[in-house]
CSV table of C-alpha atoms and ligand atoms in Angstrom, one decimal:
chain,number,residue,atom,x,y,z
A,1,UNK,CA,27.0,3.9,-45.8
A,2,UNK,CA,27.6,6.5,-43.3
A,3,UNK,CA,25.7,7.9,-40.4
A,4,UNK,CA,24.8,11.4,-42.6
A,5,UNK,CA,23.9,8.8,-45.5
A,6,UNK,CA,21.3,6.7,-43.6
A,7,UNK,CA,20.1,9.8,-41.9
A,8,UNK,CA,19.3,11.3,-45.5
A,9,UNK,CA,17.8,7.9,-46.7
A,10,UNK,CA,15.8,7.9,-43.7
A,11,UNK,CA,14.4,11.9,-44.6
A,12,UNK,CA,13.3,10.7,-48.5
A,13,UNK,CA,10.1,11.4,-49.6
A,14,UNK,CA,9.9,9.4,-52.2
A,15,UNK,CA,9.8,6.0,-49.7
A,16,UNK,CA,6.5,5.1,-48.9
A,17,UNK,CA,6.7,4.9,-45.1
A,18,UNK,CA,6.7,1.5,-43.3
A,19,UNK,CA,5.6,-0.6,-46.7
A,20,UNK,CA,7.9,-3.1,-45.0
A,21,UNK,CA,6.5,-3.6,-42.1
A,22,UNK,CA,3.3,-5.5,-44.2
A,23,UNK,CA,4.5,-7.1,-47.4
A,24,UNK,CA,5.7,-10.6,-47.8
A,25,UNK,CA,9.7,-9.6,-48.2
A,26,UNK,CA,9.7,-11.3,-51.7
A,27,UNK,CA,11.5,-8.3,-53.0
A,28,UNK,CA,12.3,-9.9,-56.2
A,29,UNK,CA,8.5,-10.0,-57.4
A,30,UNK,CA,7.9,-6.7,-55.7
A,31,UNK,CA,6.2,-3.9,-57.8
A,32,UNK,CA,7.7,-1.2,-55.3
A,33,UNK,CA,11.4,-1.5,-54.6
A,34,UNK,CA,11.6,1.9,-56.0
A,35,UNK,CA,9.3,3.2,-53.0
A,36,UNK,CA,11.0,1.2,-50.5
A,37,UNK,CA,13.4,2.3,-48.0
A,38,UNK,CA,14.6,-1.6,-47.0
A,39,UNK,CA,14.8,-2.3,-50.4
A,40,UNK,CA,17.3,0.6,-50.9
A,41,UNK,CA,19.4,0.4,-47.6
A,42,UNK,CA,19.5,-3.5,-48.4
A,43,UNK,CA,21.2,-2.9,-52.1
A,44,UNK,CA,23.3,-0.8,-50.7
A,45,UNK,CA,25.3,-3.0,-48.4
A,46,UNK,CA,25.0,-6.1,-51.3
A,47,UNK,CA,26.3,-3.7,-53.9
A,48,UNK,CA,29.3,-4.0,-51.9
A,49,UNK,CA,30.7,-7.6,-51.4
A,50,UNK,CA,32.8,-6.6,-47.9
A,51,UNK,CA,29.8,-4.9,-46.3
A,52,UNK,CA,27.4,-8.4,-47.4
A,53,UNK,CA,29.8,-10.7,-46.1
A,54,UNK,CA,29.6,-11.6,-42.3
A,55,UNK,CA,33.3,-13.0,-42.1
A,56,UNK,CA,34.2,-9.7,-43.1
A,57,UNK,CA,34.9,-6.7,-40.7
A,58,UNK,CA,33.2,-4.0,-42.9
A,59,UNK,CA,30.0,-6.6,-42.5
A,60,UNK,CA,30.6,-5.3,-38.7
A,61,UNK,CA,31.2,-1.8,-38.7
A,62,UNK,CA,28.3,-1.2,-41.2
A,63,UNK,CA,26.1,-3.4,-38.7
A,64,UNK,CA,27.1,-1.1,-35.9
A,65,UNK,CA,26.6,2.2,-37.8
A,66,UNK,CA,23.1,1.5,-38.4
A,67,UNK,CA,22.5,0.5,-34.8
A,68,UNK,CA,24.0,3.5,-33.7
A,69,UNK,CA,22.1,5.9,-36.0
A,70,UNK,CA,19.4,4.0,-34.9
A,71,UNK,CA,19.7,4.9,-31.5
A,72,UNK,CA,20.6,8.7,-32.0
A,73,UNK,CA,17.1,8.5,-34.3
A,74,UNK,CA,15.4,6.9,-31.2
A,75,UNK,CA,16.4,9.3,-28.6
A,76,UNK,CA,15.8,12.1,-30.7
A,77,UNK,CA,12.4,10.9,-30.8
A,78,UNK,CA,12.0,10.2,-27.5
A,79,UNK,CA,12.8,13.8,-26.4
A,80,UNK,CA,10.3,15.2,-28.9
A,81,UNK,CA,7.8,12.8,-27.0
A,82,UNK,CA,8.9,14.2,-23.6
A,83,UNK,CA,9.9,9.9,-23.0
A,84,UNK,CA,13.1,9.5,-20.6
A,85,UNK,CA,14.6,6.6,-22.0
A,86,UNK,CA,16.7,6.3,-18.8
A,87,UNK,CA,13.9,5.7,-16.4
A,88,UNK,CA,12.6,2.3,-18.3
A,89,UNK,CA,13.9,-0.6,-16.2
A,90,UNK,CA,15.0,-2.9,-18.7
A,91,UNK,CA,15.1,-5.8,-16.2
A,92,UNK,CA,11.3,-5.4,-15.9
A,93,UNK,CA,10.7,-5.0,-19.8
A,94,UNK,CA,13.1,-8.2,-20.1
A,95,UNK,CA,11.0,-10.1,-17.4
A,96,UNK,CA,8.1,-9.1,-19.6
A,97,UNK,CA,9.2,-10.2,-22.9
A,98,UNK,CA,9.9,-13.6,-21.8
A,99,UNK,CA,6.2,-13.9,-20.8
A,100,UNK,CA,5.3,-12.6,-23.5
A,101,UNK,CA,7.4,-15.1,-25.3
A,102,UNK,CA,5.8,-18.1,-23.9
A,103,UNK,CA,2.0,-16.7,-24.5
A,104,UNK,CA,2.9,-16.0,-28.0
A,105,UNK,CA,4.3,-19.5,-28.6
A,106,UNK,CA,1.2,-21.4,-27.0
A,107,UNK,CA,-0.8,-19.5,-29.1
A,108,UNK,CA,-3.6,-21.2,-30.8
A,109,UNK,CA,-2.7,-19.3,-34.3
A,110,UNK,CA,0.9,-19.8,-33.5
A,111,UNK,CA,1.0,-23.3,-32.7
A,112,UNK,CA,-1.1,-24.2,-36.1
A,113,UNK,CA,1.1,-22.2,-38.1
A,114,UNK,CA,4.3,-24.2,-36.8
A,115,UNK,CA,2.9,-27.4,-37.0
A,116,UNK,CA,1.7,-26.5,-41.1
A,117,UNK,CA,5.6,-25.4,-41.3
A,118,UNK,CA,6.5,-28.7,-40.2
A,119,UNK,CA,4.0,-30.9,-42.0
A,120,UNK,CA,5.6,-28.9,-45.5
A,121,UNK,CA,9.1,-29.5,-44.5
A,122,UNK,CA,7.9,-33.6,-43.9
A,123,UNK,CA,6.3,-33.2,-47.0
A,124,UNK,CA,9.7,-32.5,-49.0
A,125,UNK,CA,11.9,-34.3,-46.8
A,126,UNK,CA,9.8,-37.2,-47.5
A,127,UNK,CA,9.3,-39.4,-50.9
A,128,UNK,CA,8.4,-36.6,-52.5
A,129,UNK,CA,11.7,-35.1,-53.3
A,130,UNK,CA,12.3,-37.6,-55.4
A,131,UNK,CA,9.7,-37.0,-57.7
A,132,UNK,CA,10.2,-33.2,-57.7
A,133,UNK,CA,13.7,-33.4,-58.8
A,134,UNK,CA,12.5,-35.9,-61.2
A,135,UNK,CA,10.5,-33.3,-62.5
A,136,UNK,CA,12.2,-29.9,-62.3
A,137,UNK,CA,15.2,-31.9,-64.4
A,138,UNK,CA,13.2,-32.3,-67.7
A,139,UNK,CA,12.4,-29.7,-70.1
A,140,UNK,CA,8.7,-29.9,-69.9
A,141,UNK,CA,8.2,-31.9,-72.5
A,142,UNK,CA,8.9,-35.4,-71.4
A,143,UNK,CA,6.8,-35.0,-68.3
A,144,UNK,CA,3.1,-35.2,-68.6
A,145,UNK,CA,3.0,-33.4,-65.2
A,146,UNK,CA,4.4,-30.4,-66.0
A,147,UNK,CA,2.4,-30.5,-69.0
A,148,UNK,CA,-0.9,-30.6,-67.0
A,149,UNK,CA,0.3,-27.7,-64.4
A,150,UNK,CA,0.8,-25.6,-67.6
A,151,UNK,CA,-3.1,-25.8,-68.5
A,152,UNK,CA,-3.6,-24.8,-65.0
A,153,UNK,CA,-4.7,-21.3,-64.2
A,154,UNK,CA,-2.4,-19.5,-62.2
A,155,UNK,CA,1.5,-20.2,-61.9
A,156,UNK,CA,3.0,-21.9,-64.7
A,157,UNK,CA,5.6,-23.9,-63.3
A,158,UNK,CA,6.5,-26.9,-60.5
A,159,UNK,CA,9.2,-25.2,-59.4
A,160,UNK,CA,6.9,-22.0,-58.6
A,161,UNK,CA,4.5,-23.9,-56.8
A,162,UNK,CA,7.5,-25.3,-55.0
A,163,UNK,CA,9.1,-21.7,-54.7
A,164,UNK,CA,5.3,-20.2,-53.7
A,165,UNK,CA,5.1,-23.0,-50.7
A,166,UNK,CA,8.6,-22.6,-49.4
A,167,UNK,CA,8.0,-19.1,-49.6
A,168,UNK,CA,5.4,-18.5,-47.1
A,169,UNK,CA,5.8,-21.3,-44.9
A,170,UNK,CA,7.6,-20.1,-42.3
A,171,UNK,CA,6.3,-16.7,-43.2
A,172,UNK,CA,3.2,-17.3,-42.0
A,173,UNK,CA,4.7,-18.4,-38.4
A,174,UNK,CA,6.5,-15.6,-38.0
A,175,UNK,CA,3.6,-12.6,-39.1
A,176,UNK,CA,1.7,-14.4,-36.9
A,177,UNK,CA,3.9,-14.1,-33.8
A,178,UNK,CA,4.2,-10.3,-34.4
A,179,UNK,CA,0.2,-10.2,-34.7
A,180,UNK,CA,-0.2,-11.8,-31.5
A,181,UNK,CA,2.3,-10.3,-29.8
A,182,UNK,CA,1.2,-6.8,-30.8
A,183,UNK,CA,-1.9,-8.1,-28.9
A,184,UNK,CA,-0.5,-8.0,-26.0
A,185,UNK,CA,-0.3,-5.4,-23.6
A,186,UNK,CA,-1.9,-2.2,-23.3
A,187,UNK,CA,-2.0,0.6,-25.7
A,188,UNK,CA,-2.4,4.1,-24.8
A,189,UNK,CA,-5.8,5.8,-25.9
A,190,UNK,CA,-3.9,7.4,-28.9
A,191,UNK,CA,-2.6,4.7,-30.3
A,192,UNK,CA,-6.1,2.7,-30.1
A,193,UNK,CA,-7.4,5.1,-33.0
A,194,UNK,CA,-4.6,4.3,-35.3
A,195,UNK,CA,-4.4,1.0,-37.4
A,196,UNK,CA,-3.1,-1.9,-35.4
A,197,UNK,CA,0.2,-3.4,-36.5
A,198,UNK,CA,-1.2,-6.8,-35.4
A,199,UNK,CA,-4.1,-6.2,-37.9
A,200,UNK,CA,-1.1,-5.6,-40.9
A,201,UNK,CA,0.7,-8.3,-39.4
A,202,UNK,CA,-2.4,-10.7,-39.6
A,203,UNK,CA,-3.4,-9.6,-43.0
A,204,UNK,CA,-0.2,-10.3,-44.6
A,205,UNK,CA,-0.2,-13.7,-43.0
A,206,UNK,CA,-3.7,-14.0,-44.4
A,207,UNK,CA,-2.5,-13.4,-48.1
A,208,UNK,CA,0.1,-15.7,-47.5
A,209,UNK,CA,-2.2,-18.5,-46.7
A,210,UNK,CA,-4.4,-18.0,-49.2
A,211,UNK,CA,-1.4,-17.6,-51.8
A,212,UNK,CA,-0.2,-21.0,-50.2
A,213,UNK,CA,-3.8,-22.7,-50.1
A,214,UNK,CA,-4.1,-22.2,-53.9
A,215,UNK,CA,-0.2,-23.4,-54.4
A,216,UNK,CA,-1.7,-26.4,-52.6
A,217,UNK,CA,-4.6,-26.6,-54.9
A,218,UNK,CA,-2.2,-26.9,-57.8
A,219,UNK,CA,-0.1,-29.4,-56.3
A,220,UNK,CA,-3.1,-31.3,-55.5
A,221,UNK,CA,-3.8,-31.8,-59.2
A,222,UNK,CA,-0.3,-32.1,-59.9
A,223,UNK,CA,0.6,-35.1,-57.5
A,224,UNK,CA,-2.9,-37.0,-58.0
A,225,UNK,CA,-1.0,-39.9,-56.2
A,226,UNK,CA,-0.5,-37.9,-52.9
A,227,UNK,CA,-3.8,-36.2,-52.7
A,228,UNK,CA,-4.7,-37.7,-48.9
A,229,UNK,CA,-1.4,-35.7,-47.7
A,230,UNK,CA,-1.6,-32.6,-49.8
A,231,UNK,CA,-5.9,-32.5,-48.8
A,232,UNK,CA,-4.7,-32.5,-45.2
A,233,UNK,CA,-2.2,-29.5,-45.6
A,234,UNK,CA,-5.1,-28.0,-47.4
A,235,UNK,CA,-7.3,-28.6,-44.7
A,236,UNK,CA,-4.9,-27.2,-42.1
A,237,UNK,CA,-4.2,-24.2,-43.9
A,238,UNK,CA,-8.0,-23.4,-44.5
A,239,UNK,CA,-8.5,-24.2,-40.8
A,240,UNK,CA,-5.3,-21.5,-39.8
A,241,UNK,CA,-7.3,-19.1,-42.4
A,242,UNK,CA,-10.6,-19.3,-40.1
A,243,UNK,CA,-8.8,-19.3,-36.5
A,244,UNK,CA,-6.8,-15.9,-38.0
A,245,UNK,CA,-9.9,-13.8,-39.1
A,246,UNK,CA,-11.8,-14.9,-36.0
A,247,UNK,CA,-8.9,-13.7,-33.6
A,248,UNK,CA,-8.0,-10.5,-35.6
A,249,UNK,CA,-11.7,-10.0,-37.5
A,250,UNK,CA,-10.4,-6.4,-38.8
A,251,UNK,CA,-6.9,-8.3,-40.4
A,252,UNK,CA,-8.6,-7.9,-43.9
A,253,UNK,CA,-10.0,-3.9,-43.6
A,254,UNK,CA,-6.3,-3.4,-42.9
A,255,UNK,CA,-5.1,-0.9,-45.8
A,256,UNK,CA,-1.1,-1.6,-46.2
A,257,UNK,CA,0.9,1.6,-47.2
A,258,UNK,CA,1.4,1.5,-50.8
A,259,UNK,CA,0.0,-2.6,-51.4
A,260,UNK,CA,-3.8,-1.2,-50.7
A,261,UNK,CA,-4.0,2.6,-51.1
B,301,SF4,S1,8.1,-3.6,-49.8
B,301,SF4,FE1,8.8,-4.8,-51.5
B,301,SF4,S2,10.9,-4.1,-51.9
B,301,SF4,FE2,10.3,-3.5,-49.8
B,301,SF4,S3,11.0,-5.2,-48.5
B,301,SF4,FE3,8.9,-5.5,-49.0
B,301,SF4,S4,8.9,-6.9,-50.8
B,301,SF4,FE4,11.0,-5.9,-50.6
């Protein structure tokens, strides 16, 4: 794509404006890639094999067009704001970020939502692989596991429970990082009357726990062997749910573009 390309993509009505800034990027079960400018500009470049492949040069140039349109878009911004993007001393803004960094990390949200990450990826590194694979190789029929999941309510399959979990685990991690973050600092008066991006943030974190608690739930039937582990990873991710509605107590009023209008 060129610069006059993204420029137009950028002008179309018909994308619902920042959508992507508060789903859960699983574009494939998405009921508005027609609606969504991410979804579009991402076909584009993986509709053409050179421009999706990093080892390639095209990957590059296109990289550094949309940076560069980005910028142009950005200044012109600015100077309708009346903002002189010269006069920010980046060394400062740098200096700041780092802090920022570190508070976001010690977190209390943050740090819970890493250590559920890690507590799923021990769960399938450990002897449960085994059994899955044993699983996901039949048809269904031999296995009176995948049987019982298929009575269950909800998804169908072990392999989208599996899919559900994986999705969202470090999902959650990383909304939550933008929600706290966006806590930080201080907004002007005008933007305290608008939504808060750490509210969207938190509420799509939210749904993903609540997707993932339920996944859980199923799993918990599923592997009746392993309940102690899968209970604890329940309990974790029920005590992440509380700790995230009491820090950002207005993440669930928050109305997403085009998920909640
Ligand atoms: S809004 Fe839908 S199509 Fe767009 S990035 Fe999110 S999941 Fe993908």
């Amino acid at each position: 794509m060129n610069k006059e390309e993204i420029k137009k993509m950028v002008k179309n009505k018909n994308f619902i404006s920042g959508i992507y800034n508060y789903c859960d990027r699983w574009c494939e079960r998405c009921a508005f890639t027609s609606r969504c400018m991410n979804f579009a500009m991402t076909r584009e470049y993986s509709d053409d094999p050179e421009a999706s492949d990093i080892n390639n040069e095209k990957f590059w140039q296109s990289l550094s067009e949309i940076f560069k349109v980005t910028r142009e878009m950005l200044e012109e911004s600015a100077e309708e704001m009346g903002i002189d993007l010269d006069s920010i001393d980046f060394e400062e803004a740098s200096r700041d970020e780092t802090i920022k960094d570190k508070i976001v990390k010690n977190h209390i949200c943050c740090k819970t939502a890493k250590k559920y990450y890690e507590m799923v990826d021990a769960f399938f590194e450990s002897e449960y692989i085994p059994s899955l694979h044993l699983v996901d190789k039949s048809d269904g029929e031999n296995s009176p596991e995948v049987q019982k999941i298929d009575k269950l309510d909800g998804p169908a399959t072990l392999d989208e429970l599996v899919e559900i979990i994986y999705w969202y685990h470090h999902f959650i991690y990383v909304k939550l990082m933008r929600s706290v973050r966006g806590t930080l600092g201080d907004p002007s008066e005008i933007l305290q009357e608008f939504p808060k991006d750490s509210d969207g943030s938190a509420k799509v974190a939210l749904i993903a726990i609540d997707r993932s608690i339920a996944a859980w739930g199923h799993m918990h039937n599923y592997f009746s062997s392993h309940r102690d582990q899968i209970l604890s990873l329940i309990k974790h991710l029920d005590g992440l749910r509380k700790r995230v509605e009491g820090v950002f107590p207005e993440a669930r009023n928050f109305v997403r573009p085009g998920f909640d209008e």
